[in-house]
Tab-separated table of C-alpha atoms in Angstrom:
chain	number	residue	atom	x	y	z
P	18	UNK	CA	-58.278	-100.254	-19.391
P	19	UNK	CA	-55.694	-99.088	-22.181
P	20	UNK	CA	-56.447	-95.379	-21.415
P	21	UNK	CA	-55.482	-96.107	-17.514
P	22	UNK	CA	-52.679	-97.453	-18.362
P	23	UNK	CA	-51.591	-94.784	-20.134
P	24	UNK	CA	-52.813	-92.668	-17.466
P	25	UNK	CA	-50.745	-94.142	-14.737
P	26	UNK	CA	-47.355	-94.204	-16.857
P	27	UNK	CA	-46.037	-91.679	-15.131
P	28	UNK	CA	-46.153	-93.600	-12.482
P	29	UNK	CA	-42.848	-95.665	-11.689
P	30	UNK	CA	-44.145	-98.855	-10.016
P	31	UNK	CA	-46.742	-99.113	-13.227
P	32	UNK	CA	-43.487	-98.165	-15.489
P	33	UNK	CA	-42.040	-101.986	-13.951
P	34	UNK	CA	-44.625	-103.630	-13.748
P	35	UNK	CA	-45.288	-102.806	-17.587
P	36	UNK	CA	-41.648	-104.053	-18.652
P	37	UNK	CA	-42.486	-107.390	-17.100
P	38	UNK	CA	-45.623	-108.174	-19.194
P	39	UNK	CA	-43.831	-106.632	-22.867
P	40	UNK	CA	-42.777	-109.524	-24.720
P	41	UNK	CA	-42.349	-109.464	-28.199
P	42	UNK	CA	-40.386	-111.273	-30.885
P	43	UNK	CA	-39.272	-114.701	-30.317
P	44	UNK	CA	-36.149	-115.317	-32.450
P	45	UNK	CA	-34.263	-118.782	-32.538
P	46	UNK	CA	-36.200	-119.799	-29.566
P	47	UNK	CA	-35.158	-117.056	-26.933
P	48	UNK	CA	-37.827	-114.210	-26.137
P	49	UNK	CA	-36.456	-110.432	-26.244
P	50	UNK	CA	-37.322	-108.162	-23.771
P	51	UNK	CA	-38.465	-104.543	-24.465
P	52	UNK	CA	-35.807	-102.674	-22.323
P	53	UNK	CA	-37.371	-98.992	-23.429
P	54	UNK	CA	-40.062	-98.960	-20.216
P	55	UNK	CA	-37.531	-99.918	-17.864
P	56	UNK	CA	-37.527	-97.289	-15.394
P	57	UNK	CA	-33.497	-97.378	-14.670
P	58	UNK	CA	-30.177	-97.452	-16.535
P	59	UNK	CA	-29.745	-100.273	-13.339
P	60	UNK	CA	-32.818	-102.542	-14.115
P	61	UNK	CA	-31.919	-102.000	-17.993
P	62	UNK	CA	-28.032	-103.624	-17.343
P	63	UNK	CA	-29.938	-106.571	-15.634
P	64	UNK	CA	-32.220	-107.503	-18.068
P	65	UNK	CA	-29.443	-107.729	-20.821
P	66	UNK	CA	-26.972	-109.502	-18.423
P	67	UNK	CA	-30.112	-112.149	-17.705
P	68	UNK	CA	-30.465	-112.427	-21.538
P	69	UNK	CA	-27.096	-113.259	-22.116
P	70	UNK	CA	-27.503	-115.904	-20.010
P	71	UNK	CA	-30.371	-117.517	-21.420
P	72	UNK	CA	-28.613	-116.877	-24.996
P	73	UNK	CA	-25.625	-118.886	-23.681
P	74	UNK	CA	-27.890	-121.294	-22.316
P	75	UNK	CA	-29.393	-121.659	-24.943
P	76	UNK	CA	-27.186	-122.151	-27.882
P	77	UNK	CA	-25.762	-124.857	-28.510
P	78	UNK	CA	-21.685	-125.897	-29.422
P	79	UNK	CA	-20.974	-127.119	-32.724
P	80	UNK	CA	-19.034	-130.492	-32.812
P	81	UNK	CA	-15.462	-129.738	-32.612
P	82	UNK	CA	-14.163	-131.049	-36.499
P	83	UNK	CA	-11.334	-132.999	-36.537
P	84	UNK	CA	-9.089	-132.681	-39.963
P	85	UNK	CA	-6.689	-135.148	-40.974
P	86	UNK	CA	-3.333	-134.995	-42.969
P	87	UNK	CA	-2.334	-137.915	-45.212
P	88	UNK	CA	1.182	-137.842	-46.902
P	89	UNK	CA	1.213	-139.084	-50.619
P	90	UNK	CA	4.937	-141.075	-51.133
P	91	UNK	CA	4.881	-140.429	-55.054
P	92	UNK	CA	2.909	-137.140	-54.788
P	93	UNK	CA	4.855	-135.727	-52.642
P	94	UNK	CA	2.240	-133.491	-51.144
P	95	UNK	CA	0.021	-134.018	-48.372
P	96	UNK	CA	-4.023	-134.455	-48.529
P	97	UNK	CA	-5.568	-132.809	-45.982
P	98	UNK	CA	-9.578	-134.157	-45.047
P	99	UNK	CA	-12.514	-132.441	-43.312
P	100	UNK	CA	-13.961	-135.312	-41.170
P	101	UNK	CA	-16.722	-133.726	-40.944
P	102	UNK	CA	-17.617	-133.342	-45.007
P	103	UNK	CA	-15.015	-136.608	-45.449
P	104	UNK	CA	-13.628	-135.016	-48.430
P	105	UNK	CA	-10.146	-133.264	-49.261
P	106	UNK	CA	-9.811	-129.904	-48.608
P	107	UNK	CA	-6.706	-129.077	-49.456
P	108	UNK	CA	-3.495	-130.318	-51.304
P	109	UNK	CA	-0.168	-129.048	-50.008
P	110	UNK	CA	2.935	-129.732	-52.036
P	111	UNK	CA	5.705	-130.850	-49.242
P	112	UNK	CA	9.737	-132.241	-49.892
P	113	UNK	CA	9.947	-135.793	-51.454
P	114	UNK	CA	8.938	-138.906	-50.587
P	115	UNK	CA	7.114	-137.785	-47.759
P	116	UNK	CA	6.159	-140.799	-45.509
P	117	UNK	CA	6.108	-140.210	-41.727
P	118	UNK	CA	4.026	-137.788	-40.241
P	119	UNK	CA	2.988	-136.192	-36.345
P	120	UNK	CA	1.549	-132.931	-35.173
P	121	UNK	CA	2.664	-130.961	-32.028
P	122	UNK	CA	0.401	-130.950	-29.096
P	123	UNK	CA	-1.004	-127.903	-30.100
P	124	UNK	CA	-2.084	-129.171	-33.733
P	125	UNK	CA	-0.066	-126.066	-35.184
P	126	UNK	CA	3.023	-127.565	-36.567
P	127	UNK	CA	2.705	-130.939	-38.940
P	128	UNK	CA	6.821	-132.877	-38.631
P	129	UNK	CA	6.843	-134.958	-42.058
P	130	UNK	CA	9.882	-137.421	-42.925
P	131	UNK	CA	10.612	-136.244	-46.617
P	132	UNK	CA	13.015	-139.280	-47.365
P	133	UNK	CA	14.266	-138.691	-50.695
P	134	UNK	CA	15.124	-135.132	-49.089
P	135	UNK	CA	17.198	-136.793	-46.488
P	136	UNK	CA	15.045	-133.725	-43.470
P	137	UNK	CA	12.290	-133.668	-41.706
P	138	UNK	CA	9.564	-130.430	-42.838
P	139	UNK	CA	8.074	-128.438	-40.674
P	140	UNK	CA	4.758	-127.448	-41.906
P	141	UNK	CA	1.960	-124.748	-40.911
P	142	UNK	CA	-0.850	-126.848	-39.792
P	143	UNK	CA	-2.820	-123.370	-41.115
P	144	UNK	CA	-1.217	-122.399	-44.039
P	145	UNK	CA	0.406	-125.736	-45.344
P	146	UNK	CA	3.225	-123.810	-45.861
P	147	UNK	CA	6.627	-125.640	-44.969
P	148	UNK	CA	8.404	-123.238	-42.478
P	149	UNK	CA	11.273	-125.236	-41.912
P	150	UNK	CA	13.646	-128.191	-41.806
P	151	UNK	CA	14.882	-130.532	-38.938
P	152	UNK	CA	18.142	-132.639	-39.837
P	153	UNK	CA	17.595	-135.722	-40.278
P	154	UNK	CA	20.095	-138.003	-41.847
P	155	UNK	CA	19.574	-139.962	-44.496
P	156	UNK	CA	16.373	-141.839	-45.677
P	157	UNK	CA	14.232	-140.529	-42.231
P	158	UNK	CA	10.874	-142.709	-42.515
P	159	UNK	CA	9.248	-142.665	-39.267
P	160	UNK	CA	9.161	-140.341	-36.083
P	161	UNK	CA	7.436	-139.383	-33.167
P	162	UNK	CA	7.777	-136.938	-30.645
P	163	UNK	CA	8.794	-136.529	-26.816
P	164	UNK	CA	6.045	-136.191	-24.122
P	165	UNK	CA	7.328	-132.611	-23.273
P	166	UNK	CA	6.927	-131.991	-27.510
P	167	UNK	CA	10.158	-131.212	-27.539
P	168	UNK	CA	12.259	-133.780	-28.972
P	169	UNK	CA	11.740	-135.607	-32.431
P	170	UNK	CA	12.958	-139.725	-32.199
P	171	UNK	CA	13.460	-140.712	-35.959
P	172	UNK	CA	14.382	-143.678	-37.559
P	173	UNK	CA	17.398	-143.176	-40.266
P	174	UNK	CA	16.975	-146.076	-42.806
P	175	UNK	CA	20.334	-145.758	-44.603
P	176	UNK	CA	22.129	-145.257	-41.344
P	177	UNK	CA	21.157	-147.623	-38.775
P	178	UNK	CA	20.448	-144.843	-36.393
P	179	UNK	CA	17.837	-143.745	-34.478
P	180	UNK	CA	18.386	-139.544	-34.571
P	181	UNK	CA	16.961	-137.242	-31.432
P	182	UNK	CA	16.465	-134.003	-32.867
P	183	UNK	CA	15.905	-130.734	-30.317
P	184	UNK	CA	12.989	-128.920	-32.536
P	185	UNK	CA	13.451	-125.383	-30.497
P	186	UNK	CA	17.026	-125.869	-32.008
P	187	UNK	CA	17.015	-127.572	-34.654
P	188	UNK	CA	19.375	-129.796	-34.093
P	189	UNK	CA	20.476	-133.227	-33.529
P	190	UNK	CA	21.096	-133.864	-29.381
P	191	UNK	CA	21.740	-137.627	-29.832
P	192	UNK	CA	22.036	-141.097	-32.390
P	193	UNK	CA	21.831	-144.380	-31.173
P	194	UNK	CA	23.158	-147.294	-33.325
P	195	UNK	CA	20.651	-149.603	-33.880
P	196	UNK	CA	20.065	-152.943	-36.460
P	197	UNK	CA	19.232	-152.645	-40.292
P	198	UNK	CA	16.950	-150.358	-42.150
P	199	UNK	CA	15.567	-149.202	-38.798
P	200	UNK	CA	11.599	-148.084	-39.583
P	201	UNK	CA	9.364	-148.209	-36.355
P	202	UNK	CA	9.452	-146.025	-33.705
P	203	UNK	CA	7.093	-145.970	-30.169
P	204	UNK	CA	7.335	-144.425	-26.957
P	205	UNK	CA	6.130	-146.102	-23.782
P	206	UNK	CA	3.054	-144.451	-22.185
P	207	UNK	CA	5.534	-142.939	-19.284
P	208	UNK	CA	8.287	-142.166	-22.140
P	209	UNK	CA	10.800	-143.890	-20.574
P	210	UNK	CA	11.117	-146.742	-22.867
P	211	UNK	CA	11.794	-145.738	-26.576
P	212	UNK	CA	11.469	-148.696	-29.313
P	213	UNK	CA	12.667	-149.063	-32.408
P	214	UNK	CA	12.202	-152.063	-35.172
P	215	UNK	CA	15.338	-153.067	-37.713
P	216	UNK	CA	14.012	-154.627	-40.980
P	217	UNK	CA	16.591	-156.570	-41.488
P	218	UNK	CA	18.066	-157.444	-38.266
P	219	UNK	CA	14.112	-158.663	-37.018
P	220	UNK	CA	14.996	-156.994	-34.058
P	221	UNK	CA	12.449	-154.603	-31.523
P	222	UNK	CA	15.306	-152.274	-29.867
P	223	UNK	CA	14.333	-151.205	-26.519
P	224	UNK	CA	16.046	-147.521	-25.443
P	225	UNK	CA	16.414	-145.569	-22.761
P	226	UNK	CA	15.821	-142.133	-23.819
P	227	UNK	CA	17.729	-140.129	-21.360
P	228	UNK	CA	20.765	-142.142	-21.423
P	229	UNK	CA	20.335	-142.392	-25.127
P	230	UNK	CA	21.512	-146.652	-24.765
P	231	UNK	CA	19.762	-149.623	-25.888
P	232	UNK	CA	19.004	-151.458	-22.978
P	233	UNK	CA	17.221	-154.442	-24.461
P	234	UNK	CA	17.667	-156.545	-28.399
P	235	UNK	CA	14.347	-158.517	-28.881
P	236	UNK	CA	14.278	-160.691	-31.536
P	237	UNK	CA	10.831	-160.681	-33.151
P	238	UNK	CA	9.190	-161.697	-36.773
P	239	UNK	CA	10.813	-161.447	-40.189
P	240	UNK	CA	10.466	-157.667	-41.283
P	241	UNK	CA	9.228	-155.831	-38.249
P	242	UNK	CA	7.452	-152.639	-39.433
P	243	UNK	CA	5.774	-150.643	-37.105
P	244	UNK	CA	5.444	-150.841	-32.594
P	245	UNK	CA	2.802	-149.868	-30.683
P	246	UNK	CA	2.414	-150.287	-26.814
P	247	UNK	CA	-1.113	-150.797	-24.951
P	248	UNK	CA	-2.393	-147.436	-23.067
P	249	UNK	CA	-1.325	-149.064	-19.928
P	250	UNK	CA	2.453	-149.607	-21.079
P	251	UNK	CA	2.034	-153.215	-20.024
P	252	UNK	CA	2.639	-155.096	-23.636
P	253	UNK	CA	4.266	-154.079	-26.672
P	254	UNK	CA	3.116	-155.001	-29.997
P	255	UNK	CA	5.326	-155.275	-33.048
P	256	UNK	CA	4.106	-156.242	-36.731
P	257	UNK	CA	6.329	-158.618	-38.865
P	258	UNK	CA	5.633	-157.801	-42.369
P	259	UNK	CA	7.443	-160.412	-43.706
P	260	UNK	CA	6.999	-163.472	-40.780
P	261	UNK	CA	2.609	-162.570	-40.954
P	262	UNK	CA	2.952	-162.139	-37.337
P	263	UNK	CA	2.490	-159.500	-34.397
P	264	UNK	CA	4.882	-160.262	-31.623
P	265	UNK	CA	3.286	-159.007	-28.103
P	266	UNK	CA	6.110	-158.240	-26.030
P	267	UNK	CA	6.725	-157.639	-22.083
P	268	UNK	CA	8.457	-154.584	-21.984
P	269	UNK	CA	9.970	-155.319	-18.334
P	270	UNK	CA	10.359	-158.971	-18.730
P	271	UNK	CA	12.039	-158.149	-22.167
P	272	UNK	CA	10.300	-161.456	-24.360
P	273	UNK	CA	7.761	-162.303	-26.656
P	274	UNK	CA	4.624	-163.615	-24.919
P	275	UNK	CA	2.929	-164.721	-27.307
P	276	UNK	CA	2.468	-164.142	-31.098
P	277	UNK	CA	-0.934	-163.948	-33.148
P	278	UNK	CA	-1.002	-164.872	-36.600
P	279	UNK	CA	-3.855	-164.106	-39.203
P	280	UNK	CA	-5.801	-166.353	-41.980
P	281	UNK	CA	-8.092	-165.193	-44.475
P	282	UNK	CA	-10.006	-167.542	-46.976
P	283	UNK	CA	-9.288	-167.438	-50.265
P	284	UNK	CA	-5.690	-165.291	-49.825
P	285	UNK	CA	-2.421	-167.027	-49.507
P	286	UNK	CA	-0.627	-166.533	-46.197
P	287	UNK	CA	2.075	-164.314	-48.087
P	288	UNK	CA	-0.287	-162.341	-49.193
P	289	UNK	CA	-1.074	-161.061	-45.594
P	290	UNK	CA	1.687	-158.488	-44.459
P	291	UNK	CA	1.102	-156.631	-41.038
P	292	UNK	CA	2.028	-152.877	-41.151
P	293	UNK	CA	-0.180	-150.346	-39.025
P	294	UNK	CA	-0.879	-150.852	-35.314
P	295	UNK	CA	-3.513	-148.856	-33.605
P	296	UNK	CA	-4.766	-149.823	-29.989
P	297	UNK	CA	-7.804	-148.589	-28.943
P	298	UNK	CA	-7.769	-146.069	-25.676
P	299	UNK	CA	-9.863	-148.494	-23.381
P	300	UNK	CA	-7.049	-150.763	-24.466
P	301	UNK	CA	-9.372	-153.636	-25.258
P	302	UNK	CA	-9.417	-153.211	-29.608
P	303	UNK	CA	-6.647	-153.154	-31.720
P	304	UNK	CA	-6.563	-152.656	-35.174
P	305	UNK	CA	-3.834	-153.953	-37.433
P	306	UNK	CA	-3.381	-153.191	-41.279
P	307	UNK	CA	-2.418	-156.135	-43.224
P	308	UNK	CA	-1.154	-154.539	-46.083
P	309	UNK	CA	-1.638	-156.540	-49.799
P	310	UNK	CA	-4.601	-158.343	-47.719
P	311	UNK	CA	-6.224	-155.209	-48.144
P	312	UNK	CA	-7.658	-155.481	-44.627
P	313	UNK	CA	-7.339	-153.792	-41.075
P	314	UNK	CA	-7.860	-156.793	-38.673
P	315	UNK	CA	-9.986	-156.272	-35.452
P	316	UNK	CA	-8.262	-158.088	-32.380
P	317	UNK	CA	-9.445	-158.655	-28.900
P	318	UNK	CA	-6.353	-157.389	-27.024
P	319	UNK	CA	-7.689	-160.182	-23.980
P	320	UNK	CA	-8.041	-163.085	-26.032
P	321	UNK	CA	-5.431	-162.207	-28.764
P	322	UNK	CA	-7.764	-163.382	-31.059
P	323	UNK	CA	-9.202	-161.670	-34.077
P	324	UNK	CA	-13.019	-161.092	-34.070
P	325	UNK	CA	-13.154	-159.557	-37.780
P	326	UNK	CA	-11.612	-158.227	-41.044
P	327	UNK	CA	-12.855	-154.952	-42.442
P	328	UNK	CA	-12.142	-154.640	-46.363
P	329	UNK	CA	-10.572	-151.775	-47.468
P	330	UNK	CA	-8.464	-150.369	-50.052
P	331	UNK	CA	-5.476	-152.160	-51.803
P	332	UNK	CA	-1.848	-152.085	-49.745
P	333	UNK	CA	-3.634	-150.724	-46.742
P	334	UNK	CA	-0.626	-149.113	-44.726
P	335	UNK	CA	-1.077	-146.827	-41.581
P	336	UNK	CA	-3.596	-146.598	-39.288
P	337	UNK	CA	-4.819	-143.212	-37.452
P	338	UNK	CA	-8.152	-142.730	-34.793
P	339	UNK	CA	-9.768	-139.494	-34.626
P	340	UNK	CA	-9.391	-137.490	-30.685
P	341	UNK	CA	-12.471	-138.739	-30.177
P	342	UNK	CA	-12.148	-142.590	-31.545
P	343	UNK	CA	-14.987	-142.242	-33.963
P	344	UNK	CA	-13.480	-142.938	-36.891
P	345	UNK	CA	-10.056	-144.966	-37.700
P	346	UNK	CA	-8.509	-144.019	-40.704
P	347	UNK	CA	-6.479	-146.174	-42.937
P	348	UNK	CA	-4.584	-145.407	-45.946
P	349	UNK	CA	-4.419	-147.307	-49.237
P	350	UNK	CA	-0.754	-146.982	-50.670
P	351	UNK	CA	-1.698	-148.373	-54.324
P	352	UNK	CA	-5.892	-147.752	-54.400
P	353	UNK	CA	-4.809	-144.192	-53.555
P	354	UNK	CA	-7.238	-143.698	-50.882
P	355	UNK	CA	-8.430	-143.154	-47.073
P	356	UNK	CA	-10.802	-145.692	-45.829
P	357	UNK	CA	-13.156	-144.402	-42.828
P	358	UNK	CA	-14.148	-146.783	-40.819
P	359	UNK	CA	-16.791	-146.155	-37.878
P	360	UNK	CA	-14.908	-147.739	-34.842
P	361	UNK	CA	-18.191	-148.221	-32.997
P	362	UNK	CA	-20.099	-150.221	-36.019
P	363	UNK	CA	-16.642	-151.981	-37.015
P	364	UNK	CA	-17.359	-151.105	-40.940
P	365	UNK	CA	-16.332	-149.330	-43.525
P	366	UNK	CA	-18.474	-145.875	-44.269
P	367	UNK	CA	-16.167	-144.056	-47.037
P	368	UNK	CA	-13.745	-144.083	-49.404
P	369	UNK	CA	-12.108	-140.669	-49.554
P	370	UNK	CA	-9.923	-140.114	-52.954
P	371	UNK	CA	-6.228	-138.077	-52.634
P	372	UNK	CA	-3.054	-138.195	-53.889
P	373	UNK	CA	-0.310	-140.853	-55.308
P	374	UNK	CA	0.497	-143.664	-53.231
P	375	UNK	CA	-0.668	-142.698	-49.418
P	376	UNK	CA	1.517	-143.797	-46.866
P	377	UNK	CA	1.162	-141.963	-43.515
P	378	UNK	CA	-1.970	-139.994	-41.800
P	379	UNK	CA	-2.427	-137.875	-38.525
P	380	UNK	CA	-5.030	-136.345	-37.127
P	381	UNK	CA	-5.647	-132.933	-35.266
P	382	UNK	CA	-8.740	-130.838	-34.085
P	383	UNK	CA	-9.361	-128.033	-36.652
């Protein structure tokens, strides 16, 4: 049989139907076909373009890694974690006092509030390299950005201002007076409603960004630290480090709702300070850090009740979720740590060591 096969060779319709029965090495699960009978530079440019396919097919996508970026207050540096080893990666020294931090869309620039530098850095998501400076004023301590990316809204501490800073630019398009050691800033889901919280004056001030006016005064609880509005723009949540409290706000009605309060046996109702707000994007979870409580309470944004504290590090402070909601991270100002906690299993899985007295965290795709 062999020697009239060899016989016919010559013969093209033999010459194809040989290809078609040479198989040889199978390598990563994908058989190669012998291309060296085909009879035709044609039927040769098919058979590669059909094994690219089943290659493509085939292989399969790593998981897209997520890294997060953690500002250290007295390290002044950043800590930058791989959440897929959960481990630092790099340490990136940055101005001082860093404390609030974003990312552009793009996850290529990193905006940090360097306080006792009275400017905002603008650092190389890639090289950790600061690149430049936004003004800031004095004392910046938290920001966020425009929808368009454009714009940075800061809150100046020592000035009772909020600052709008034009980052093409670089420089400052608008201040708006506001109450006391302003801190928290949030922008409505439709950006049309910028917030700020005074310290001091207990006040959430609601803006209107294009006119660059306050258009609403809300009184809320004693040291208001941080706002955060529900994916559907429909309530606005403000912590009250001081009064224990969030206040949920109607944003059109402009007026508390409703406030929830927090009690954990065996800690004194001081001892429970409200920071960090995340909500979760279903808008059903939220997740509040309570600061010398060393929890991040779990609330049922329906009931306003709280179904559970997670233990974490000491003077938990800011609160970040990955893209993807997987993880939430929160950092530990005096324990000098990240705690990762799997959103889905509502517990703590790590403890991930960086630098001196953590304060803010964001996270970006790699």
């Amino acid at each position: 049989m062999r020697a009239a096969l060899a016989d016919g060779e010559d013969n093209p319709l033999m010459r194809r139907r040989l290809a078609q029965r040479r198989v040889s090495k199978h390598r990563n699960g994908i058989f190669w076909y012998i291309l060296r009978d085909a009879p035709s530079a044609l039927l040769r440019t098919m058979v590669v373009a059909g094994l690219v396919l089943v290659m493509q097919a085939t292989t399969s996508t790593p998981a897209l890694a997520y890294m997060a970026y953690v500002t250290n207050e007295k390290g002044n540096s950043i800590s930058v974690i791989d959440l897929d080893k959960l481990e630092v990666v790099k340490t990136a020294k940055v101005g001082q006092r860093p404390r609030g931090i974003v990312l552009n869309k793009e996850g290529t620039q990193i905006f940090i509030c360097a306080g006792d530098d009275d400017t905002i850095n603008i650092v190389d998501a890639k090289t950790l390299q600061i690149i430049g400076d936004l003004p800031s004023g004095p004392d910046p301590e938290l920001l966020i950005l425009s929808p368009d990316g454009k714009l940075v809204y800061l809150s100046n501490e020592n000035d009772n201002l909020v600052t709008m800073v034009d980052i093409d630019t670089r420089k400052v398009v608008g201040e708006i007076p506001v109450g006391v050691e302003p801190e928290g800033m949030a922008l409505s889901p439709d950006g049309k409603i910028l917030v700020n919280t005074s310290e001091t004056t207990n006040m959430a001030h609601l803006i209107d960004p294009q006119k660059k006016e306050i258009i609403a005064n809300i009184l809320v609880g004693a040291r208001p630290r941080f706002a955060q509005f529900t994916p559907d723009g429909s309530e606005l949540w403000v912590s009250a480090e001081v009064g224990g409290t969030i206040s949920v706000i109607d944003p059109a009605k402009h007026e508390v709702k409703q406030k929830i309060e927090f009690a954990i046996p065996g800690l004194p109702k001081e001892a429970i300070q409200p920071i960090g707000i995340r909500i979760s994007r279903d808008g059903k979870t939220a997740f509040v850090a309570l600061g010398p409580a060393n929890r991040v309470a779990v609330i049922d944004t329906a009931t306003k009740q709280v179904t559970k504290y997670l233990l974490v590090g000491q003077r938990v402070w800011q609160l970040a979720f990955t893209p993807d909601e997987k993880y939430l991270l929160s950092t530990n100002g005096v324990s000098n740590d990240v705690s990762v906690i799997d959103v889905a299993g509502l517990k703590v899985v790590k403890s991930i060591p960086v630098g001196s007295f953590p304060w803010g965290v964001a996270v970006s795709p790699r």
